[in-house]
Amino acid sequence: MGKKYILFLGLIVLHFIFTSCKVNQQEEKKELLIYCGITMIRPMTEIKQIIEKQENCHIEISKGGSGNLLNAIEQNGVGDLYLPGSESYIYTAFKKGIITDTAKVGHNKLAVIVQKGNPLNIKAEIQSLTSKDYYVVIGNPSSGSVGKATKKLLVSEGVFEEVEQNAIRFTTDSKDLSMAIINDEADIVINWYATYTWDRNSDYMDILDIPCLENTKKRLILAQLESSQHPDIAQKIMTYAISPEGQAIFKKHGLN
C-alpha cells in the first residue's frame, strides 16, 4: 500500500512539473503586433506565418485604413511594425518620432474599376467619375491611403470637387471599395490596383486603362515602431519582406 501511495505521489509531482514547464513555455512565447493597411493584408499574413514558425512567436495583425491605424498607434503606444498604403503616413509617423527604421517592400498604384465587362460602356477617362449617369464611390481622404491618393489624383486633374459632389458615398478603405463593385452598389470606383488580384475579384470587375493613373505609383514602406518590445524579430520580418522570397509574395498580390 505504501509503495502504491509513493508511486501515486510521484505521478502527481511529475504531472505538476510537466504542466508547469508547458505553461512556462507558453508564457515565454513572444507576441508581436503589426498595423497593416487593408491592401497589404494578404502578403503580410503569409510573411507573418513564416516568421511565426521560424521564431516560435505569435504575430497579431491589426488591419484598417492607414490613417486610422496611425491614430491607433499614437493612442495605444504599443506595437512593432506599421505598413500603410502610402509612404506619406510614414513621413508623418517619422515626424512624430514613433518609428525607428524603414524598408521599401513594394508599390501601390491606383486603378479606375468598373463592373465586369463594363456593361455601361463607361469611357476610359477620369472625367467619367463626374458623370451623374453613374454610381460613383471613392475612398475617404481622412481615413485611408486610397482615399488620400485618390484626392491627390483628382485635385491634380482638376475634378476633385465635381467627383466629391457626384459620389454617392465615401468608404474607409480598399476592401469596402471592392465590395461596392461586387455587391453592385457602384458602377465605378477608384481603388488600389492590387485589390483586382484578390481572390476572385477579377470575376466581378474590370480596370479602365487611363494614362494619368501611371503617375499614381506609391512606395510601400514597412516601418519598425519605437514601441516595439521585440525589435530583433521585427527586424527579421523586415529583412524577410525585402528578400527575394518576400518580394515574390508581394508581387503575387499585385504589389510589386
mmCIF file of C-alpha atoms in Angstrom:
data_model
loop_
_atom_site.group_PDB
_atom_site.id
_atom_site.type_symbol
_atom_site.label_atom_id
_atom_site.label_comp_id
_atom_site.label_asym_id
_atom_site.label_seq_id
_atom_site.Cartn_x
_atom_site.Cartn_y
_atom_site.Cartn_z
ATOM 1 C CA MET A 1 0.000 0.000 0.000
ATOM 2 C CA GLY A 2 2.860 2.371 0.889
ATOM 3 C CA LYS A 3 4.634 1.763 -2.403
ATOM 4 C CA LYS A 4 1.442 2.461 -4.349
ATOM 5 C CA TYR A 5 0.958 5.675 -2.371
ATOM 6 C CA ILE A 6 4.519 6.795 -3.093
ATOM 7 C CA LEU A 7 4.087 5.938 -6.788
ATOM 8 C CA PHE A 8 0.847 7.914 -6.835
ATOM 9 C CA LEU A 9 2.543 10.940 -5.287
ATOM 10 C CA GLY A 10 5.385 10.618 -7.762
ATOM 11 C CA LEU A 11 2.975 10.686 -10.689
ATOM 12 C CA ILE A 12 1.283 13.795 -9.279
ATOM 13 C CA VAL A 13 4.645 15.556 -8.898
ATOM 14 C CA LEU A 14 5.635 14.647 -12.461
ATOM 15 C CA HIS A 15 2.275 15.909 -13.685
ATOM 16 C CA PHE A 16 2.750 19.271 -11.995
ATOM 17 C CA ILE A 17 6.334 19.550 -13.275
ATOM 18 C CA PHE A 18 5.228 18.796 -16.837
ATOM 19 C CA THR A 19 2.268 21.175 -16.618
ATOM 20 C CA SER A 20 4.460 23.912 -15.124
ATOM 21 C CA CYS A 21 7.027 23.539 -17.915
ATOM 22 C CA LYS A 22 4.282 23.665 -20.516
ATOM 23 C CA VAL A 23 2.777 26.825 -19.001
ATOM 24 C CA ASN A 24 6.214 28.456 -18.822
ATOM 25 C CA GLN A 25 6.844 27.648 -22.487
ATOM 26 C CA GLN A 26 3.521 29.263 -23.407
ATOM 27 C CA GLU A 27 4.285 32.309 -21.271
ATOM 28 C CA GLU A 28 7.681 32.712 -22.902
ATOM 29 C CA LYS A 29 6.228 32.790 -26.418
ATOM 30 C CA LYS A 30 6.861 36.303 -27.719
ATOM 31 C CA GLU A 31 3.946 38.266 -29.149
ATOM 32 C CA LEU A 32 4.181 40.992 -31.789
ATOM 33 C CA LEU A 33 1.674 43.398 -33.292
ATOM 34 C CA ILE A 34 1.698 44.654 -36.889
ATOM 35 C CA TYR A 35 -0.518 47.539 -38.028
ATOM 36 C CA CYS A 36 -1.281 46.867 -41.690
ATOM 37 C CA GLY A 37 -3.321 48.660 -44.340
ATOM 38 C CA ILE A 38 -6.093 46.518 -45.853
ATOM 39 C CA THR A 39 -4.468 46.165 -49.282
ATOM 40 C CA MET A 40 -1.312 44.582 -47.846
ATOM 41 C CA ILE A 41 -3.032 42.085 -45.544
ATOM 42 C CA ARG A 42 -2.505 39.075 -47.792
ATOM 43 C CA PRO A 43 1.264 39.310 -48.275
ATOM 44 C CA MET A 44 1.836 40.287 -44.649
ATOM 45 C CA THR A 45 -0.268 37.342 -43.450
ATOM 46 C CA GLU A 46 1.896 34.959 -45.483
ATOM 47 C CA ILE A 47 5.083 36.503 -44.133
ATOM 48 C CA LYS A 48 3.857 36.514 -40.539
ATOM 49 C CA GLN A 49 3.061 32.781 -40.745
ATOM 50 C CA ILE A 50 6.600 32.074 -41.960
ATOM 51 C CA ILE A 51 8.208 34.134 -39.200
ATOM 52 C CA GLU A 52 5.953 32.614 -36.540
ATOM 53 C CA LYS A 53 7.311 29.168 -37.411
ATOM 54 C CA GLN A 54 10.911 30.359 -37.596
ATOM 55 C CA GLU A 55 10.837 32.296 -34.313
ATOM 56 C CA ASN A 56 8.212 30.314 -32.383
ATOM 57 C CA CYS A 57 6.275 33.510 -31.736
ATOM 58 C CA HIS A 58 2.742 34.818 -32.222
ATOM 59 C CA ILE A 59 2.127 37.783 -34.534
ATOM 60 C CA GLU A 60 -1.159 39.667 -34.482
ATOM 61 C CA ILE A 61 -2.157 41.863 -37.438
ATOM 62 C CA SER A 62 -4.381 44.889 -36.871
ATOM 63 C CA LYS A 63 -5.891 45.906 -40.206
ATOM 64 C CA GLY A 64 -7.726 49.007 -41.324
ATOM 65 C CA GLY A 65 -7.386 52.334 -43.099
ATOM 66 C CA SER A 66 -3.808 53.642 -42.894
ATOM 67 C CA GLY A 67 -4.832 56.908 -41.256
ATOM 68 C CA ASN A 68 -6.981 55.163 -38.668
ATOM 69 C CA LEU A 69 -4.107 52.788 -37.896
ATOM 70 C CA LEU A 70 -1.686 55.660 -37.359
ATOM 71 C CA ASN A 71 -4.138 57.204 -34.895
ATOM 72 C CA ALA A 72 -4.366 53.854 -33.088
ATOM 73 C CA ILE A 73 -0.556 53.603 -32.859
ATOM 74 C CA GLU A 74 -0.376 57.049 -31.257
ATOM 75 C CA GLN A 75 -3.221 56.392 -28.855
ATOM 76 C CA ASN A 76 -2.211 52.853 -27.828
ATOM 77 C CA GLY A 77 1.563 53.324 -27.681
ATOM 78 C CA VAL A 78 2.122 49.632 -28.446
ATOM 79 C CA GLY A 79 3.082 47.586 -31.492
ATOM 80 C CA ASP A 80 6.095 46.513 -33.513
ATOM 81 C CA LEU A 81 5.568 47.317 -37.203
ATOM 82 C CA TYR A 82 3.444 49.629 -39.371
ATOM 83 C CA LEU A 83 2.692 49.156 -43.083
ATOM 84 C CA PRO A 84 0.425 51.877 -44.519
ATOM 85 C CA GLY A 85 -0.734 52.064 -48.128
ATOM 86 C CA SER A 86 1.206 55.267 -48.797
ATOM 87 C CA GLU A 87 4.572 56.484 -47.558
ATOM 88 C CA SER A 88 3.081 59.886 -46.688
ATOM 89 C CA TYR A 89 1.914 58.246 -43.457
ATOM 90 C CA ILE A 90 5.496 57.136 -42.812
ATOM 91 C CA TYR A 91 6.655 60.753 -43.101
ATOM 92 C CA THR A 92 4.019 61.748 -40.557
ATOM 93 C CA ALA A 93 4.999 58.917 -38.212
ATOM 94 C CA PHE A 94 8.685 59.828 -38.553
ATOM 95 C CA LYS A 95 7.991 63.451 -37.614
ATOM 96 C CA LYS A 96 6.092 62.248 -34.564
ATOM 97 C CA GLY A 97 9.104 60.157 -33.512
ATOM 98 C CA ILE A 98 7.260 56.832 -33.418
ATOM 99 C CA ILE A 99 9.334 54.862 -35.958
ATOM 100 C CA THR A 100 12.966 53.780 -35.762
ATOM 101 C CA ASP A 101 13.667 52.006 -39.064
ATOM 102 C CA THR A 102 12.110 51.512 -42.509
ATOM 103 C CA ALA A 103 12.294 49.234 -45.552
ATOM 104 C CA LYS A 104 10.687 49.551 -49.002
ATOM 105 C CA VAL A 105 8.685 46.386 -49.677
ATOM 106 C CA GLY A 106 6.704 47.188 -52.836
ATOM 107 C CA HIS A 107 4.408 49.618 -54.628
ATOM 108 C CA ASN A 108 0.739 50.566 -54.740
ATOM 109 C CA LYS A 109 -0.922 52.226 -57.713
ATOM 110 C CA LEU A 110 -4.435 53.453 -58.318
ATOM 111 C CA ALA A 111 -6.902 51.953 -60.785
ATOM 112 C CA VAL A 112 -10.305 53.046 -62.046
ATOM 113 C CA ILE A 113 -12.515 49.975 -61.711
ATOM 114 C CA VAL A 114 -15.909 49.204 -63.244
ATOM 115 C CA GLN A 115 -18.326 46.290 -63.312
ATOM 116 C CA LYS A 116 -17.173 43.165 -65.190
ATOM 117 C CA GLY A 117 -17.449 43.663 -68.935
ATOM 118 C CA ASN A 118 -18.111 47.388 -68.452
ATOM 119 C CA PRO A 119 -21.862 46.983 -69.188
ATOM 120 C CA LEU A 120 -22.473 50.751 -69.121
ATOM 121 C CA ASN A 121 -19.671 51.377 -71.641
ATOM 122 C CA ILE A 122 -18.010 53.868 -69.320
ATOM 123 C CA LYS A 123 -15.293 55.793 -71.140
ATOM 124 C CA ALA A 124 -11.699 55.272 -70.057
ATOM 125 C CA GLU A 125 -11.193 58.833 -68.840
ATOM 126 C CA ILE A 126 -11.019 60.406 -65.410
ATOM 127 C CA GLN A 127 -13.975 62.679 -66.251
ATOM 128 C CA SER A 128 -16.262 59.624 -66.189
ATOM 129 C CA LEU A 129 -16.248 59.932 -62.404
ATOM 130 C CA THR A 130 -18.022 63.285 -62.692
ATOM 131 C CA SER A 131 -20.959 61.904 -64.704
ATOM 132 C CA LYS A 132 -24.312 61.796 -62.957
ATOM 133 C CA ASP A 133 -25.180 58.777 -65.108
ATOM 134 C CA TYR A 134 -23.079 56.515 -62.858
ATOM 135 C CA TYR A 135 -22.992 55.478 -59.241
ATOM 136 C CA VAL A 136 -19.570 56.638 -58.073
ATOM 137 C CA VAL A 137 -17.864 55.547 -54.836
ATOM 138 C CA ILE A 138 -14.452 56.795 -53.649
ATOM 139 C CA GLY A 139 -12.319 56.457 -50.535
ATOM 140 C CA ASN A 140 -12.418 58.902 -47.663
ATOM 141 C CA PRO A 141 -9.211 61.014 -47.708
ATOM 142 C CA SER A 142 -9.256 61.214 -43.908
ATOM 143 C CA SER A 143 -9.339 57.504 -43.086
ATOM 144 C CA GLY A 144 -7.118 55.632 -45.515
ATOM 145 C CA SER A 145 -4.338 55.744 -48.065
ATOM 146 C CA VAL A 146 -6.553 55.002 -51.072
ATOM 147 C CA GLY A 147 -8.786 57.987 -50.279
ATOM 148 C CA LYS A 148 -5.781 60.243 -49.741
ATOM 149 C CA ALA A 149 -4.167 59.151 -53.031
ATOM 150 C CA THR A 150 -7.489 59.490 -54.844
ATOM 151 C CA LYS A 151 -7.943 63.069 -53.679
ATOM 152 C CA LYS A 152 -4.391 63.955 -54.755
ATOM 153 C CA LEU A 153 -5.025 62.482 -58.213
ATOM 154 C CA LEU A 154 -8.380 64.185 -58.689
ATOM 155 C CA VAL A 155 -7.042 67.538 -57.498
ATOM 156 C CA SER A 156 -4.164 67.281 -59.988
ATOM 157 C CA GLU A 157 -6.701 66.568 -62.735
ATOM 158 C CA GLY A 158 -8.889 69.489 -61.614
ATOM 159 C CA VAL A 159 -12.000 67.397 -60.935
ATOM 160 C CA PHE A 160 -11.945 66.634 -57.218
ATOM 161 C CA GLU A 161 -14.850 68.880 -56.200
ATOM 162 C CA GLU A 162 -17.008 67.558 -59.049
ATOM 163 C CA VAL A 163 -16.288 63.941 -58.166
ATOM 164 C CA GLU A 164 -16.766 64.640 -54.455
ATOM 165 C CA GLN A 165 -20.230 66.066 -55.117
ATOM 166 C CA ASN A 166 -21.108 63.277 -57.559
ATOM 167 C CA ALA A 167 -20.044 60.365 -55.314
ATOM 168 C CA ILE A 168 -22.921 58.543 -53.634
ATOM 169 C CA ARG A 169 -20.693 57.694 -50.655
ATOM 170 C CA PHE A 170 -17.162 57.517 -49.274
ATOM 171 C CA THR A 171 -15.593 54.330 -47.904
ATOM 172 C CA THR A 172 -12.974 53.885 -45.197
ATOM 173 C CA ASP A 173 -10.673 51.510 -47.080
ATOM 174 C CA SER A 174 -9.919 49.491 -50.222
ATOM 175 C CA LYS A 175 -11.903 46.431 -49.132
ATOM 176 C CA ASP A 176 -15.103 48.474 -48.943
ATOM 177 C CA LEU A 177 -14.440 49.862 -52.414
ATOM 178 C CA SER A 178 -14.111 46.332 -53.785
ATOM 179 C CA MET A 179 -17.331 45.274 -52.064
ATOM 180 C CA ALA A 180 -19.157 48.245 -53.591
ATOM 181 C CA ILE A 181 -18.410 46.797 -57.037
ATOM 182 C CA ILE A 182 -19.007 43.149 -56.064
ATOM 183 C CA ASN A 183 -22.365 43.981 -54.426
ATOM 184 C CA ASP A 184 -23.394 46.093 -57.440
ATOM 185 C CA GLU A 185 -23.570 49.225 -55.286
ATOM 186 C CA ALA A 186 -21.271 51.189 -57.599
ATOM 187 C CA ASP A 187 -20.694 51.482 -61.329
ATOM 188 C CA ILE A 188 -17.222 52.966 -60.996
ATOM 189 C CA VAL A 189 -14.668 53.367 -58.175
ATOM 190 C CA ILE A 190 -11.035 54.345 -57.712
ATOM 191 C CA ASN A 191 -9.145 51.701 -55.790
ATOM 192 C CA TRP A 192 -5.665 50.222 -55.466
ATOM 193 C CA TYR A 193 -4.785 48.014 -58.434
ATOM 194 C CA ALA A 194 -3.756 45.176 -56.098
ATOM 195 C CA THR A 195 -7.367 44.660 -54.996
ATOM 196 C CA TYR A 196 -8.132 43.441 -58.523
ATOM 197 C CA THR A 197 -5.872 40.441 -57.808
ATOM 198 C CA TRP A 198 -7.629 39.451 -54.562
ATOM 199 C CA ASP A 199 -9.228 36.007 -54.621
ATOM 200 C CA ARG A 200 -11.826 36.096 -57.432
ATOM 201 C CA ASN A 201 -12.305 39.870 -57.553
ATOM 202 C CA SER A 202 -11.398 39.908 -61.246
ATOM 203 C CA ASP A 203 -14.557 37.848 -61.870
ATOM 204 C CA TYR A 204 -16.601 40.885 -60.840
ATOM 205 C CA MET A 205 -14.625 43.834 -62.146
ATOM 206 C CA ASP A 206 -12.520 45.290 -64.954
ATOM 207 C CA ILE A 207 -9.925 48.051 -64.988
ATOM 208 C CA LEU A 208 -10.165 51.073 -67.293
ATOM 209 C CA ASP A 209 -6.857 51.952 -68.930
ATOM 210 C CA ILE A 210 -6.439 55.639 -68.072
ATOM 211 C CA PRO A 211 -2.962 57.162 -68.759
ATOM 212 C CA CYS A 212 -2.882 59.556 -65.795
ATOM 213 C CA LEU A 213 -3.036 56.595 -63.392
ATOM 214 C CA GLU A 214 0.516 55.606 -64.315
ATOM 215 C CA ASN A 215 1.715 58.532 -62.197
ATOM 216 C CA THR A 216 -0.040 57.292 -59.053
ATOM 217 C CA LYS A 217 2.511 54.644 -58.083
ATOM 218 C CA LYS A 218 3.216 54.828 -54.336
ATOM 219 C CA ARG A 219 6.095 53.215 -52.458
ATOM 220 C CA LEU A 220 5.105 50.817 -49.702
ATOM 221 C CA ILE A 221 7.268 51.340 -46.639
ATOM 222 C CA LEU A 222 7.344 48.893 -43.729
ATOM 223 C CA ALA A 223 8.378 50.696 -40.543
ATOM 224 C CA GLN A 224 9.597 49.455 -37.191
ATOM 225 C CA LEU A 225 7.865 51.204 -34.319
ATOM 226 C CA GLU A 226 9.677 52.835 -31.431
ATOM 227 C CA SER A 227 7.319 50.939 -29.107
ATOM 228 C CA SER A 228 8.485 47.508 -30.303
ATOM 229 C CA GLN A 229 9.116 45.098 -27.425
ATOM 230 C CA HIS A 230 10.799 42.586 -29.740
ATOM 231 C CA PRO A 231 12.917 44.642 -32.165
ATOM 232 C CA ASP A 232 15.021 41.602 -33.091
ATOM 233 C CA ILE A 233 12.021 39.737 -34.505
ATOM 234 C CA ALA A 234 10.623 42.931 -36.040
ATOM 235 C CA GLN A 235 13.915 43.297 -37.917
ATOM 236 C CA LYS A 236 13.682 39.701 -39.136
ATOM 237 C CA ILE A 237 10.211 40.410 -40.525
ATOM 238 C CA MET A 238 11.546 43.456 -42.366
ATOM 239 C CA THR A 239 14.544 41.526 -43.675
ATOM 240 C CA TYR A 240 12.326 38.723 -44.962
ATOM 241 C CA ALA A 241 9.904 41.200 -46.575
ATOM 242 C CA ILE A 242 12.694 42.672 -48.740
ATOM 243 C CA SER A 243 14.318 39.314 -49.514
ATOM 244 C CA PRO A 244 13.711 37.627 -52.905
ATOM 245 C CA GLU A 245 11.226 35.287 -51.210
ATOM 246 C CA GLY A 246 9.362 38.141 -49.568
ATOM 247 C CA GLN A 247 9.318 40.213 -52.740
ATOM 248 C CA ALA A 248 7.843 37.257 -54.639
ATOM 249 C CA ILE A 249 4.988 37.223 -52.133
ATOM 250 C CA PHE A 250 4.291 40.947 -52.623
ATOM 251 C CA LYS A 251 4.452 40.520 -56.408
ATOM 252 C CA LYS A 252 1.973 37.644 -56.267
ATOM 253 C CA HIS A 253 -0.519 40.000 -54.642
ATOM 254 C CA GLY A 254 -0.062 42.801 -57.198
ATOM 255 C CA LEU A 255 2.183 44.999 -55.045
ATOM 256 C CA ASN A 256 5.464 44.976 -56.986
#
